[in-house]
Tab-separated table of C-alpha atoms and ligand atoms in Angstrom:
chain	number	residue	atom	x	y	z
A	18	MET	CA	0.000	0.000	0.000
A	19	GLU	CA	1.127	3.535	-0.762
A	20	LEU	CA	2.680	5.485	2.130
A	21	ILE	CA	1.161	8.938	2.526
A	22	ILE	CA	2.424	11.551	4.913
A	23	LEU	CA	-0.348	13.860	6.046
A	24	LYS	CA	0.532	17.061	7.827
A	25	LEU	CA	-2.333	18.276	9.975
A	26	GLY	CA	-1.672	22.000	9.888
A	27	GLY	CA	-2.029	24.125	13.012
A	28	SER	CA	-4.849	26.067	11.321
A	29	ILE	CA	-6.991	22.965	10.897
A	30	ILE	CA	-6.554	21.545	14.389
A	31	THR	CA	-6.441	24.736	16.470
A	32	GLU	CA	-7.809	28.260	16.579
A	33	LYS	CA	-4.562	29.967	15.660
A	34	SER	CA	-5.226	33.258	17.404
A	35	GLY	CA	-5.960	33.552	21.106
A	36	PRO	CA	-5.272	31.011	23.844
A	37	PRO	CA	-4.735	27.323	22.991
A	38	SER	CA	-7.979	25.919	21.643
A	39	PHE	CA	-8.519	22.618	19.817
A	40	LYS	CA	-11.055	22.451	16.952
A	41	ASP	CA	-12.580	19.281	18.381
A	42	ARG	CA	-15.742	19.071	16.259
A	43	LEU	CA	-13.907	19.605	12.994
A	44	PHE	CA	-11.114	17.228	13.954
A	45	ASP	CA	-13.613	14.560	14.909
A	46	LYS	CA	-14.933	14.625	11.338
A	47	ILE	CA	-11.398	14.449	9.955
A	48	ALA	CA	-10.564	11.505	12.242
A	49	LYS	CA	-13.642	9.678	10.974
A	50	GLU	CA	-12.564	10.252	7.387
A	51	LEU	CA	-9.037	9.050	8.148
A	52	SER	CA	-10.421	5.808	9.548
A	53	ASN	CA	-11.859	4.945	6.114
A	54	LEU	CA	-8.735	5.514	4.020
A	55	GLU	CA	-7.003	2.545	2.474
A	56	VAL	CA	-3.433	3.781	2.592
A	57	ASN	CA	-0.424	3.479	4.836
A	58	LEU	CA	-0.631	6.683	6.803
A	59	LEU	CA	1.888	8.666	8.813
A	60	LEU	CA	0.554	11.777	10.521
A	61	VAL	CA	2.463	14.873	11.571
A	62	HIS	CA	0.645	17.645	13.375
A	63	GLY	CA	1.465	21.324	13.665
A	64	ALA	CA	1.376	23.471	16.771
A	65	GLY	CA	-1.013	26.354	16.092
A	66	SER	CA	-1.938	28.183	19.284
A	67	TYR	CA	-0.493	25.367	21.429
A	68	GLY	CA	3.099	25.992	20.372
A	69	HIS	CA	3.933	29.119	18.431
A	70	PRO	CA	3.073	31.815	20.996
A	71	ILE	CA	5.069	30.132	23.818
A	72	ALA	CA	7.970	29.272	21.520
A	73	LYS	CA	8.073	32.889	20.388
A	74	GLU	CA	7.884	34.286	23.924
A	75	TYR	CA	10.957	32.281	24.972
A	76	SER	CA	12.857	32.503	21.645
A	77	ILE	CA	13.124	28.713	21.535
A	78	ARG	CA	13.816	28.481	17.802
A	79	GLN	CA	16.888	30.719	18.173
A	80	GLY	CA	18.511	28.216	20.574
A	81	TYR	CA	19.790	28.274	24.102
A	82	SER	CA	21.094	31.588	25.393
A	83	ASN	CA	19.950	31.821	29.010
A	84	THR	CA	18.403	29.748	31.791
A	85	SER	CA	15.078	31.610	31.673
A	86	GLN	CA	14.359	29.766	28.399
A	87	LEU	CA	14.314	26.382	30.128
A	88	LYS	CA	10.856	27.051	31.506
A	89	GLY	CA	9.780	27.912	27.954
A	90	VAL	CA	11.065	24.594	26.635
A	91	THR	CA	9.159	22.709	29.317
A	92	GLU	CA	5.970	24.693	28.783
A	93	THR	CA	6.083	24.323	25.013
A	94	LYS	CA	6.570	20.567	25.420
A	95	ARG	CA	3.729	20.284	27.926
A	96	SER	CA	1.355	22.259	25.737
A	97	MET	CA	2.231	20.243	22.609
A	98	PHE	CA	1.778	17.074	24.612
A	99	SER	CA	-1.760	18.117	25.529
A	100	LEU	CA	-2.560	18.868	21.865
A	101	THR	CA	-1.203	15.484	20.766
A	102	LEU	CA	-3.391	13.790	23.360
A	103	LYS	CA	-6.538	15.478	22.015
A	104	ILE	CA	-5.695	14.308	18.507
A	105	VAL	CA	-4.964	10.790	19.741
A	106	ASP	CA	-8.259	10.612	21.681
A	107	SER	CA	-10.253	11.610	18.626
A	108	LEU	CA	-8.403	9.163	16.353
A	109	ILE	CA	-8.887	6.304	18.818
A	110	LYS	CA	-12.598	7.105	19.042
A	111	HIS	CA	-12.763	6.424	15.308
A	112	ASN	CA	-10.615	3.292	15.472
A	113	VAL	CA	-7.551	4.744	13.788
A	114	PRO	CA	-4.635	2.643	15.147
A	115	VAL	CA	-2.537	5.666	16.060
A	116	VAL	CA	0.816	5.539	17.878
A	117	PRO	CA	2.009	8.894	19.210
A	118	PHE	CA	5.750	9.591	18.836
A	119	LEU	CA	7.581	12.389	20.618
A	120	SER	CA	9.659	14.007	17.885
A	121	SER	CA	12.021	15.322	20.584
A	122	SER	CA	12.860	11.736	21.601
A	123	CYS	CA	13.805	10.399	18.177
A	124	MET	CA	15.162	13.410	16.277
A	125	VAL	CA	18.254	15.634	16.473
A	126	ALA	CA	18.877	18.855	14.539
A	127	LYS	CA	21.916	20.929	13.662
A	128	SER	CA	21.334	24.687	13.243
A	129	GLY	CA	17.617	24.055	12.890
A	130	ARG	CA	17.824	21.272	10.282
A	131	LEU	CA	17.150	17.618	11.072
A	132	VAL	CA	20.350	15.577	10.906
A	133	ASP	CA	19.517	12.417	12.815
A	134	VAL	CA	16.121	10.734	12.919
A	135	ASP	CA	15.582	7.243	14.298
A	136	LEU	CA	13.551	5.721	11.478
A	137	ALA	CA	13.351	2.141	12.746
A	138	PRO	CA	10.276	2.554	14.973
A	139	PHE	CA	8.399	4.338	12.181
A	140	LYS	CA	9.267	1.606	9.661
A	141	ILE	CA	8.402	-1.327	11.905
A	142	LEU	CA	5.084	0.091	13.094
A	143	LEU	CA	4.017	1.300	9.639
A	144	ASP	CA	4.698	-2.179	8.282
A	145	ILE	CA	2.118	-3.700	10.581
A	146	GLY	CA	-0.531	-1.119	9.788
A	147	LEU	CA	-0.150	1.239	12.737
A	148	VAL	CA	-0.391	4.987	12.167
A	149	PRO	CA	2.545	6.923	13.665
A	150	LEU	CA	1.727	10.458	14.772
A	151	CYS	CA	4.438	13.005	15.525
A	152	SER	CA	4.526	16.788	15.575
A	153	GLY	CA	6.577	19.898	15.090
A	154	ASP	CA	8.526	20.148	18.320
A	155	VAL	CA	11.346	21.475	20.454
A	156	ILE	CA	14.290	19.405	19.196
A	157	ALA	CA	17.801	18.997	20.610
A	158	ASP	CA	20.237	20.868	18.383
A	159	GLN	CA	23.949	19.988	18.096
A	160	LYS	CA	24.878	23.642	17.487
A	161	THR	CA	22.365	25.674	19.470
A	162	GLY	CA	21.238	23.336	22.261
A	163	PHE	CA	17.633	23.303	21.178
A	164	THR	CA	15.491	24.649	18.381
A	165	ILE	CA	12.006	24.393	16.932
A	166	VAL	CA	11.630	22.043	13.996
A	167	SER	CA	8.371	22.473	12.105
A	168	GLY	CA	6.006	19.646	11.314
A	169	ASP	CA	6.561	20.633	7.675
A	170	GLN	CA	10.285	19.890	7.861
A	171	ILE	CA	9.551	16.624	9.689
A	172	ALA	CA	6.892	15.565	7.142
A	173	ILE	CA	9.213	16.116	4.185
A	174	HIS	CA	12.229	14.559	5.924
A	175	LEU	CA	10.257	11.424	6.791
A	176	ALA	CA	8.796	11.278	3.282
A	177	LYS	CA	12.300	11.272	1.766
A	178	LYS	CA	13.718	8.750	4.223
A	179	LEU	CA	10.734	6.399	4.271
A	180	GLY	CA	10.107	6.546	0.522
A	181	ALA	CA	6.640	8.122	0.618
A	182	GLY	CA	5.337	9.198	-2.780
A	183	ARG	CA	3.109	11.971	-1.511
A	184	VAL	CA	3.066	14.569	1.218
A	185	ILE	CA	-0.271	16.253	1.793
A	186	PHE	CA	-0.411	19.489	3.737
A	187	GLY	CA	-3.900	19.749	5.191
A	188	CYS	CA	-4.943	23.278	6.042
A	189	ASP	CA	-8.073	25.448	6.304
A	190	VAL	CA	-7.902	26.960	2.810
A	191	ASN	CA	-7.967	25.268	-0.602
A	192	GLY	CA	-4.255	25.768	-1.288
A	193	ILE	CA	-1.986	28.636	-2.329
A	194	PHE	CA	-3.748	31.749	-3.598
A	195	ASP	CA	-2.473	34.780	-5.472
A	196	SER	CA	-3.476	36.889	-2.441
A	197	ASP	CA	-4.831	36.142	1.029
A	198	PRO	CA	-8.219	34.357	0.573
A	199	LYS	CA	-9.159	35.159	4.176
A	200	THR	CA	-9.107	38.902	3.505
A	201	ASN	CA	-9.608	39.086	-0.281
A	202	PRO	CA	-12.714	37.294	-1.654
A	203	ALA	CA	-11.365	37.732	-5.206
A	204	ALA	CA	-8.173	35.778	-4.425
A	205	LYS	CA	-7.501	33.109	-7.056
A	206	LEU	CA	-6.355	29.569	-6.263
A	207	ILE	CA	-3.081	28.548	-7.921
A	208	GLU	CA	-3.739	24.951	-8.937
A	209	ARG	CA	-0.257	24.116	-10.142
A	210	LEU	CA	2.878	25.692	-8.837
A	211	THR	CA	6.245	24.930	-10.429
A	212	LEU	CA	9.514	25.014	-8.544
A	213	ASP	CA	10.545	28.111	-10.497
A	214	ASP	CA	7.306	29.922	-9.512
A	215	LEU	CA	7.999	28.906	-5.967
A	216	ARG	CA	11.521	30.287	-5.826
A	217	ASP	CA	10.215	33.712	-6.940
A	218	MET	CA	7.312	33.931	-4.491
A	219	THR	CA	7.151	36.303	-1.523
A	220	PHE	CA	4.770	36.090	1.415
A	221	PRO	CA	4.865	39.613	2.828
A	222	GLY	CA	2.082	39.238	5.431
A	223	GLU	CA	3.619	36.267	7.195
A	224	SER	CA	6.192	38.123	9.221
A	225	LEU	CA	3.241	39.568	11.150
A	226	THR	CA	1.986	36.230	12.502
A	227	THR	CA	3.177	34.349	15.569
A	228	ASP	CA	4.171	31.372	13.401
A	229	VAL	CA	7.834	30.813	14.315
A	230	THR	CA	8.408	28.276	11.538
A	231	GLY	CA	7.347	30.279	8.486
A	232	GLY	CA	3.683	29.430	7.745
A	233	MET	CA	2.815	28.733	4.108
A	234	SER	CA	6.199	29.840	2.768
A	235	GLY	CA	7.896	27.452	5.216
A	236	LYS	CA	5.852	24.567	3.788
A	237	LEU	CA	6.806	25.436	0.266
A	238	LYS	CA	10.506	25.906	0.944
A	239	GLU	CA	10.652	22.556	2.730
A	240	SER	CA	9.071	20.902	-0.312
A	241	LEU	CA	11.556	22.061	-2.963
A	242	ASP	CA	13.991	19.120	-2.771
A	243	PHE	CA	11.310	16.497	-2.399
A	244	VAL	CA	9.426	17.702	-5.466
A	245	SER	CA	12.582	18.040	-7.564
A	246	SER	CA	13.408	14.417	-6.803
A	247	GLY	CA	9.997	13.210	-8.006
A	248	GLY	CA	7.823	13.446	-4.879
A	249	GLU	CA	4.342	14.901	-4.977
A	250	VAL	CA	3.273	17.700	-2.632
A	251	ILE	CA	-0.339	18.771	-2.340
A	252	ILE	CA	-1.744	21.593	-0.265
A	253	MET	CA	-5.435	21.155	0.370
A	254	ASN	CA	-8.386	22.027	2.545
A	255	LEU	CA	-9.174	19.390	5.158
A	256	SER	CA	-12.250	21.202	6.418
A	257	GLU	CA	-14.136	20.329	3.210
A	258	PRO	CA	-15.910	17.021	3.898
A	259	GLN	CA	-14.485	14.017	2.020
A	260	ASN	CA	-11.857	16.146	0.248
A	261	LEU	CA	-9.047	13.812	1.197
A	262	ALA	CA	-10.918	10.664	0.169
A	263	LYS	CA	-11.767	12.274	-3.181
A	264	LEU	CA	-8.179	13.299	-3.773
A	265	LEU	CA	-6.858	9.825	-2.965
A	266	ASN	CA	-9.506	8.384	-5.244
A	267	GLY	CA	-8.187	10.482	-8.126
A	268	ASP	CA	-11.280	12.734	-8.244
A	269	GLU	CA	-11.069	16.426	-9.024
A	270	VAL	CA	-10.389	18.454	-5.850
A	271	GLN	CA	-9.611	22.129	-5.425
A	272	CYS	CA	-6.011	22.205	-4.214
A	273	THR	CA	-2.496	23.333	-5.092
A	274	ARG	CA	-0.066	20.776	-6.485
A	275	LEU	CA	3.637	21.483	-6.534
A	276	ILE	CA	5.170	20.242	-9.741
A	277	PRO	CA	8.799	20.175	-10.916
A	278	LYS	CA	8.209	22.107	-14.202
B	4	IP8	O1	3.293	24.270	13.540
B	4	IP8	C1	5.939	24.099	15.282
B	4	IP8	O2	5.429	23.175	14.338
B	4	IP8	P1	4.584	23.704	13.076
B	4	IP8	C2	6.227	23.415	16.613
B	4	IP8	O3	4.426	22.507	12.203
B	4	IP8	C3	6.255	24.312	17.784
B	4	IP8	O4	5.429	24.751	12.394
B	4	IP8	C4	6.478	23.665	19.080
B	4	IP8	C5	6.099	25.612	17.759
């Protein structure tokens, strides 16, 4: 069976602004849909309001500089842990055989990039039909002590190392638009985005958000290598009922596909 890596973006699982808040009703529907898919699935979830504001407050991504950050590391981990548990509870309710992984326990970075990931547990458990779930996380860093590694980087890294053909970024909009669809109703969906288009794109509004790992532009930058070596990356809306099933079935779905040329 095909291995698919599905990134559950922070925007689809949490209310991104305000205090940590899980979109439980929406996620319940997604969990139900996931239980009916006939693929080998590996899930990676983002942080949304459970991770980015705390990580930003304590400058975790920039690495260790003073002892006051240690509390921030612990609090970010605790908050992410509570988000993972909500996701796990919902998946179990719908009989998805999920196994939560702590990314911080099986991954090491160097200057913010993953350099060492223990793949064996993923491989063995995937082989018997379990569904590993990990997340963007605070990761030990050989240069800076610790850093934040995004779920996007993890999804693409695992896809390359585990030989997945597709990475799907699930978010709360249909894909990449020519302007912000949340503020501009005339924004047009870009259905196919080549690597050259991608290299020229700018995302001016994103520096204003609390997203410490780069939001939509982070996703795209992470994808460059994977797509140029033949992998498929799709950015799609998971809040549209049955969208994922339709896509996997080969039906027409509004989304953005990254293509080499
Ligand atoms: O939401 C960030 O992961 P992302 C992880 O996938 C933390 O970028 C802890 C902020």
